[in-house]
XYZ file of C-alpha atoms in Angstrom:
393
model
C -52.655 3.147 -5.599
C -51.538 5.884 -8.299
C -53.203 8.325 -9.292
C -56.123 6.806 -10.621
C -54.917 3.464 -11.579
C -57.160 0.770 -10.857
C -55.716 -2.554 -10.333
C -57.839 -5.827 -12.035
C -60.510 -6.596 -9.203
C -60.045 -3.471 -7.031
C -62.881 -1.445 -5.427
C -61.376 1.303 -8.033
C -61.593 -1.116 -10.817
C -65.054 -2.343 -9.799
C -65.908 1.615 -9.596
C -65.062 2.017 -12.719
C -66.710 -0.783 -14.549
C -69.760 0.731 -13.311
C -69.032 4.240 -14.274
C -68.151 3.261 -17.961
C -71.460 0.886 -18.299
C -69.040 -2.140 -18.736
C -71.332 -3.653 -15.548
C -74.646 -2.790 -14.130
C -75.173 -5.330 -11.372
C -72.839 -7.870 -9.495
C -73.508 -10.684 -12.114
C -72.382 -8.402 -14.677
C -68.960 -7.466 -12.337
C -68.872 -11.524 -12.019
C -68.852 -11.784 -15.561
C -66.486 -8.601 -16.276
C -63.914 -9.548 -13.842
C -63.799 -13.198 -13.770
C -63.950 -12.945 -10.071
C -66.071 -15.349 -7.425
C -69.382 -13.473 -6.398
C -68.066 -13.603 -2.642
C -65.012 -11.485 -3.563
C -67.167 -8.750 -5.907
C -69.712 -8.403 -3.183
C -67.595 -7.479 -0.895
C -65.788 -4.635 -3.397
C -68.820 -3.267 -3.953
C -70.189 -3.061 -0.090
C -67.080 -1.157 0.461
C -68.121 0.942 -2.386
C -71.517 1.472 -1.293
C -70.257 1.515 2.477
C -67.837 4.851 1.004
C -71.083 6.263 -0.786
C -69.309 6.008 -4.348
C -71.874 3.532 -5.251
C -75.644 3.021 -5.239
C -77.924 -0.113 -5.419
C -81.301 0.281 -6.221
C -83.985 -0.860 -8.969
C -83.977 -4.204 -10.726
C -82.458 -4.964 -14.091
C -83.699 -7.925 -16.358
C -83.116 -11.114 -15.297
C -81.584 -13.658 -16.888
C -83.195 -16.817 -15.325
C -82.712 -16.287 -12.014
C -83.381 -13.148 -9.516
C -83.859 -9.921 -10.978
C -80.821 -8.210 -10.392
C -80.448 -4.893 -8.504
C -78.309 -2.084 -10.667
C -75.557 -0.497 -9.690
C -74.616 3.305 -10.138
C -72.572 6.167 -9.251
C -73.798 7.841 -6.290
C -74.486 11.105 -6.529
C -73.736 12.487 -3.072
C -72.350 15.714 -3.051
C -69.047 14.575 -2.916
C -66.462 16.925 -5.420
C -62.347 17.004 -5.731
C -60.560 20.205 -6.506
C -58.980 19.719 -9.848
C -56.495 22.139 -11.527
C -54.610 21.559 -14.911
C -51.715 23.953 -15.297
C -49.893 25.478 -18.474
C -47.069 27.257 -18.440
C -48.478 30.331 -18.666
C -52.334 29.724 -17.251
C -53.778 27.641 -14.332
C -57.618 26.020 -14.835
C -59.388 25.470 -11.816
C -62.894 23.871 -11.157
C -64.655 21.248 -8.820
C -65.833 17.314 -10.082
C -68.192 15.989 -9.430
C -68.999 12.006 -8.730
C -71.077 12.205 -12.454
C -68.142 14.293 -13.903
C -70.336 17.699 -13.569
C -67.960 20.912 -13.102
C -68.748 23.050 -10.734
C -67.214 26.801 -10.294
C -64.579 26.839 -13.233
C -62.597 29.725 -13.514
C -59.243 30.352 -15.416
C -56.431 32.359 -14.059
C -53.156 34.050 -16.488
C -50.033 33.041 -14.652
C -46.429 32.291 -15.679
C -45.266 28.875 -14.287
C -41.780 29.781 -15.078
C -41.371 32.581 -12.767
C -40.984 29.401 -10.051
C -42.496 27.030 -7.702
C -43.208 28.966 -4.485
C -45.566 31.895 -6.468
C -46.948 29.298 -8.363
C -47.616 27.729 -4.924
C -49.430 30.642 -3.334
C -51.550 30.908 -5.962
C -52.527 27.498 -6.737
C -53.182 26.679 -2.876
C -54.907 30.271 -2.621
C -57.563 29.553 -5.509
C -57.943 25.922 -4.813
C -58.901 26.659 -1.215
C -61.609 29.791 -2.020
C -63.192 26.669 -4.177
C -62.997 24.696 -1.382
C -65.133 26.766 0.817
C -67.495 27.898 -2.337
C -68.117 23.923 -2.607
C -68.450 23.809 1.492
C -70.676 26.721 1.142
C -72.921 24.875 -1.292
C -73.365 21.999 0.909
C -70.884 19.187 -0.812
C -67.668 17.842 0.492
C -64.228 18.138 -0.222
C -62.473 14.647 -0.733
C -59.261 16.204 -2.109
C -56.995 17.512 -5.281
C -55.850 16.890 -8.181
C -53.103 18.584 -10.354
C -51.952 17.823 -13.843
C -48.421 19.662 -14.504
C -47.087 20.345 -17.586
C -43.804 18.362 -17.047
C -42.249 15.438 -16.026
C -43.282 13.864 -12.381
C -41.215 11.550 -10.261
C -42.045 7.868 -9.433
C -43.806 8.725 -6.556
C -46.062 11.209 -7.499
C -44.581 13.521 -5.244
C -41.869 16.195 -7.316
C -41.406 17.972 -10.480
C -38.734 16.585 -12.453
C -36.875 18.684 -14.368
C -39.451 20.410 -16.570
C -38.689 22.211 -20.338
C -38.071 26.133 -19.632
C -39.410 26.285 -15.922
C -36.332 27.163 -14.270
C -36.667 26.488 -10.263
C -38.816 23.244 -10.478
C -36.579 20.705 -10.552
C -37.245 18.474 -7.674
C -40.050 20.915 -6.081
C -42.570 18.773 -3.656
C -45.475 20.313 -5.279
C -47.627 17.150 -3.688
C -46.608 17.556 -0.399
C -46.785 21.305 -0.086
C -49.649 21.818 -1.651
C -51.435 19.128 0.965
C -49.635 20.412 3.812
C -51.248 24.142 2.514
C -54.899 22.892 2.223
C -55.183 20.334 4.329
C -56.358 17.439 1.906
C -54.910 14.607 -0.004
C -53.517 15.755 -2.975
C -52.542 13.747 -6.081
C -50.214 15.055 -8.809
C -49.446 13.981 -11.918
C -48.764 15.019 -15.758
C -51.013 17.014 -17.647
C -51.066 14.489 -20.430
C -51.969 11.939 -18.252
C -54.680 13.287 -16.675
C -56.013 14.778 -20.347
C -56.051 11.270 -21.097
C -57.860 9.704 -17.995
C -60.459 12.556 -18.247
C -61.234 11.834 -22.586
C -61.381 7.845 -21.983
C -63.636 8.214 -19.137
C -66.146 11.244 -20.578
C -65.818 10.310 -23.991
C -64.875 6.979 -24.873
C -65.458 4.944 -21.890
C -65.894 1.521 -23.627
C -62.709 1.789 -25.664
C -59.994 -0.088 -24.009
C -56.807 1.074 -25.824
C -56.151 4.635 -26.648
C -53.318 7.203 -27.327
C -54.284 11.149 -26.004
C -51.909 13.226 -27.646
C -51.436 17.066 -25.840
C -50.408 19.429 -28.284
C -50.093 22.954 -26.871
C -47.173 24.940 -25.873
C -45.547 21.501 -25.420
C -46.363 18.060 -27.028
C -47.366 15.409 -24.496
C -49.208 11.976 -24.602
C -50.918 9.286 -22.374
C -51.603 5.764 -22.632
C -54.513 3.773 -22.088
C -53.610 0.066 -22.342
C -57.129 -2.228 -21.223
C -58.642 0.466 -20.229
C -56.137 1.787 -17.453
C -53.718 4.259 -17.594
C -50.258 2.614 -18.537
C -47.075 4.382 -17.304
C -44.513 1.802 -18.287
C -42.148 0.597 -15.806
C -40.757 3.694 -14.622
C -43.693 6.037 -15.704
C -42.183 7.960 -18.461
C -44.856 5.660 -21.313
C -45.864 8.066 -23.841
C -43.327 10.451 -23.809
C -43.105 11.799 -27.954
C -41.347 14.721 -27.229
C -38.266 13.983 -27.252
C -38.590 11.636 -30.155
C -35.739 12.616 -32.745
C -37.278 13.512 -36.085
C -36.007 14.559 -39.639
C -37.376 17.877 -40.123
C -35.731 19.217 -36.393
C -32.326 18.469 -37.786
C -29.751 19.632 -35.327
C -32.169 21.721 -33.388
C -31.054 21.777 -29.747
C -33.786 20.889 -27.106
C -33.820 21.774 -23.840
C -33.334 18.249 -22.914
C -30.112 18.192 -23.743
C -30.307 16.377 -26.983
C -30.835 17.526 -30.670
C -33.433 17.130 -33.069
C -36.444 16.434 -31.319
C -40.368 16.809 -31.942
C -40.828 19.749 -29.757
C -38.397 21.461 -31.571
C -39.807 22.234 -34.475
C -43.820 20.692 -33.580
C -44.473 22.320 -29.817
C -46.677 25.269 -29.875
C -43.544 27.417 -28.065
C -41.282 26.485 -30.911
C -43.973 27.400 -33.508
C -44.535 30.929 -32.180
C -40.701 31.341 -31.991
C -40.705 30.776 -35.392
C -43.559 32.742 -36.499
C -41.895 35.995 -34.402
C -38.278 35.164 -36.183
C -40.362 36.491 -39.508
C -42.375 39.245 -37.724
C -45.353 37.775 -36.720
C -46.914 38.807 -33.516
C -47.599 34.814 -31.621
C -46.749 34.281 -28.053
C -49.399 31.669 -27.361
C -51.129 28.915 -29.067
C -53.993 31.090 -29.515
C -51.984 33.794 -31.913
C -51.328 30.472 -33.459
C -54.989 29.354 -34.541
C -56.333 33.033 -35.403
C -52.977 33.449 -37.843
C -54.063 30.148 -39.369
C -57.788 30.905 -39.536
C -56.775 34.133 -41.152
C -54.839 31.926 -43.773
C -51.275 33.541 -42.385
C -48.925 31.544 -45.087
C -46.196 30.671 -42.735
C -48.462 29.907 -39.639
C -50.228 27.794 -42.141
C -47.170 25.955 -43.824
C -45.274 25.064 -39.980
C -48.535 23.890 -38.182
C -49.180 21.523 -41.389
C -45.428 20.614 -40.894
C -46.021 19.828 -37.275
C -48.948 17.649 -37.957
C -46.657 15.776 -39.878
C -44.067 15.659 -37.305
C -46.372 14.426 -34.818
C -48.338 12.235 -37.288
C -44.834 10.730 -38.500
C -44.125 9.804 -34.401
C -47.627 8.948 -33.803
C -46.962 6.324 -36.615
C -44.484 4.139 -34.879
C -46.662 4.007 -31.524
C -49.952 2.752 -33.925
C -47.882 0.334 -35.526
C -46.487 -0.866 -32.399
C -49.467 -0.474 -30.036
C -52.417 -0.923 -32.261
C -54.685 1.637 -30.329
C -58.322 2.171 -30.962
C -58.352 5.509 -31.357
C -55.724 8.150 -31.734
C -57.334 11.438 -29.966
C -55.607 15.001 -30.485
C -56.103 17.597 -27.622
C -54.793 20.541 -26.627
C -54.791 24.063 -27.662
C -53.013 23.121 -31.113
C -55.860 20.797 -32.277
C -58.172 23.915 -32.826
C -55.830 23.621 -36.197
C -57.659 21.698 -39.024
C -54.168 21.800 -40.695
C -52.675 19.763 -38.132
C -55.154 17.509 -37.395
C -55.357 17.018 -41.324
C -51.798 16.206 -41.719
C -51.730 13.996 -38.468
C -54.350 11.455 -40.326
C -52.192 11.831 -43.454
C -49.778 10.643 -42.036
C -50.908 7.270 -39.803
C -52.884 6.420 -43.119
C -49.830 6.677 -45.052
C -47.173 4.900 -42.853
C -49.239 2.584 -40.870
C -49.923 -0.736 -41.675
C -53.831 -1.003 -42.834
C -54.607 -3.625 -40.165
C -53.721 -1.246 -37.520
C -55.504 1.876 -39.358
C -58.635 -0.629 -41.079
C -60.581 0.473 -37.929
C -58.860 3.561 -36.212
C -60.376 6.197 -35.108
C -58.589 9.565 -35.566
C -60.581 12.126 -33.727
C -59.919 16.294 -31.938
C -60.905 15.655 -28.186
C -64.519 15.775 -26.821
C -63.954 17.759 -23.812
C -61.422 20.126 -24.923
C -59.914 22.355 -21.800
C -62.031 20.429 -19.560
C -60.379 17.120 -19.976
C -57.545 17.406 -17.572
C -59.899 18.807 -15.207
C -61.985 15.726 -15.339
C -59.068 13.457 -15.234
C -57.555 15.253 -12.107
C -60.989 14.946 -10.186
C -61.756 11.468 -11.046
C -58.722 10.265 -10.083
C -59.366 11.196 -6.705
C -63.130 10.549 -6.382
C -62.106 6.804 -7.645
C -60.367 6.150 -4.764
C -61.889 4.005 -2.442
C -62.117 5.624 1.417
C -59.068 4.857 3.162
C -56.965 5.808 0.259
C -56.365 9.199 0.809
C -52.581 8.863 1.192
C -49.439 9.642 -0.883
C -50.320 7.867 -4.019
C -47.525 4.818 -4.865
C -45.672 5.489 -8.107
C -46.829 7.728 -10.978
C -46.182 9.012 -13.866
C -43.027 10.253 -14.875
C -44.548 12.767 -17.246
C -43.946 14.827 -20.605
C -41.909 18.426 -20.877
């Protein structure tokens, strides 16, 4: 299984429909997954058999036996989760009913390479280990969103924008081998996404999480489920060419696209080419809240860079909602000019009923995402994930 990927009629998937409220009993998983009652019972013994799932209570009948409800159990059981930046790593412990325990936040440059970035990341993940030990839960694993491109197998970095060193580093492997649990790993965008739909907007089936920080990332959910495409790399606006980067070099070896000119790195740059002090995302938002003209004018312009991209996917995908996270959507003028621009070059059937919202669970989403893709995993499942997302630079 990915990283948190349920497949139609799973234990995951049956997990899940109960942790949305899409189901509340077995008839309701009947009716959900079009599935005989033989073949959901036995999913959700296994689920109650793992202690992910509870039955207790009755529910209202509906002519026959009053049914017994279903819920998340609420055992004790947490994942490590961290979601790195480039220049921070975000650490807490999830819970079963998406509670945080122990967050903490930690300056560090990912681009001074893999093996310090290792040491510290398996140094702070497994102090939180033994704080949740102390406490009295258990430890089913980790999960890590990376700000960059993953391989098929969930395993290695990928050649990631300005990180020099990562390129095919088995973060996965040597992080596990340094803790001692099951680690997944996969891109920050993704997991940003999996944690919004699931603490947010759990009964929307089809929506587009769109990262904007010190890079510009995005993640899919297609029926509810995480879509990757068929080689992972679904989502990826990045590297989308568009008109205002003209002949901007990128890092990816191509010219002209989106993170040139809409990324929060290539924002600062810009803002310190007229004498602006803005090395982060945050020099960013208190230059625009103190109505700084030029930080102003090129976060508007990246809203409609990102809004012009985001265009094409709405026509094309007809999404639900369109949800903008990261640091960069702290900027009204962005977020502004991204709903300028869907309303203006989508079609109105695709924008009639669209939701265009800033993310619920701001800094916390990948955190949620990386946890509950672990805790989702039925028992037994605890091995190298099969193939995940290729991510975003």
């Amino acid at each position: 299984m990915t990283a948190s990927e349920e497949q139609p009629g799973s234990a995951a998937h049956v997990l899940e429909l109960v942790a949305n409220g899409s189901a509340a009993s077995r008839a309701d998983l009947v009716r959900e997954l079009g599935l005989a009652a033989s073949t959901v019972s036995l999913r959700v013994q296994e689920l109650v058999e793992a202690g992910l799932l509870t039955e207790s209570g009755e529910g209202a009948s509906r002519g026959g036996r009053r049914p017994r409800l279903l819920r998340v159990a609420d055992n004790g059981a947490v994942a490590l989760a961290a979601d790195l930046g480039s220049h921070h790593i975000r650490t807490g412990a999830v819970g079963l009913t998406g509670d945080v325990f122990d967050l903490d936040e930690h300056a560090f440059d990912l681009t001074a390479g893999p093996e310090p970035a290792l040491d510290v990341l398996a140094e702070r993940l497994a102090a939180l280990a033994e704080r949740q030990r102390a406490a009295g839960r258990t430890v089913r694993g980790a999960g890590i969103g990376f700000p960059g491109p993953v391989d098929a197998g969930g395993a290695r970095i990928i050649a990631p924008s300005r990180m020099p060193g990562w390129h095919l580093f088995p973060l996965r492997d040597r992080l596990a081998e340094r803790l001692g649990l099951p680690v997944l790993l996969d891109n920050d965008a993704n997991m940003m996404a999996l944690g919004e739909h699931r603490a947010a907007h759990p009964t929307r089936r089809h929506l587009v999480v769109v990262k904007a920080g010190r890079g510009i990332g995005s993640g899919v959910i297609s029926d509810g489920r995480l879509h990757r495409g068929a080689r992972g790399s679904a989502g990826d606006i990045s590297h989308v060419r568009v008109d205002e980067a003209a002949e901007l070099p990128c890092s990816c070896g191509n010219i002209g696209c989106l993170e040139t000119v809409a990324s929060g790195a290539a924002i600062a740059a810009a803002l310190r080419g007229k004498g602006l002090a803005a090395d982060s995302a945050t020099d960013i938002l208190r230059l625009v809240e103190n109505g700084e003209p030029h930080a102003t004018t090129l976060v508007r312009q990246a809203g409609r860079d990102i809004g012009a991209v985001l265009a094409v996917v709405v026509n094309f995908f007809n999404p639900e909602a369109v949800i903008l996270g990261g640091a960069l959507s702290g900027a009204q003028p962005l977020v502004a000019a991204v709903r300028g621009m869907l309303y203006e070059r989508c079609l109105p059937m695709a924008t009639s009923e669209l939701t265009i919202n800033v993310a619920v669970c701001g800094p916390d989403a990948g955190l949620l995402g990386a946890g509950h893709a672990v805790l989702r995993r039925p028992a037994g499942a605890d091995g190298p994930p099969a193939p995940a997302a290729a991510g975003r630079g």
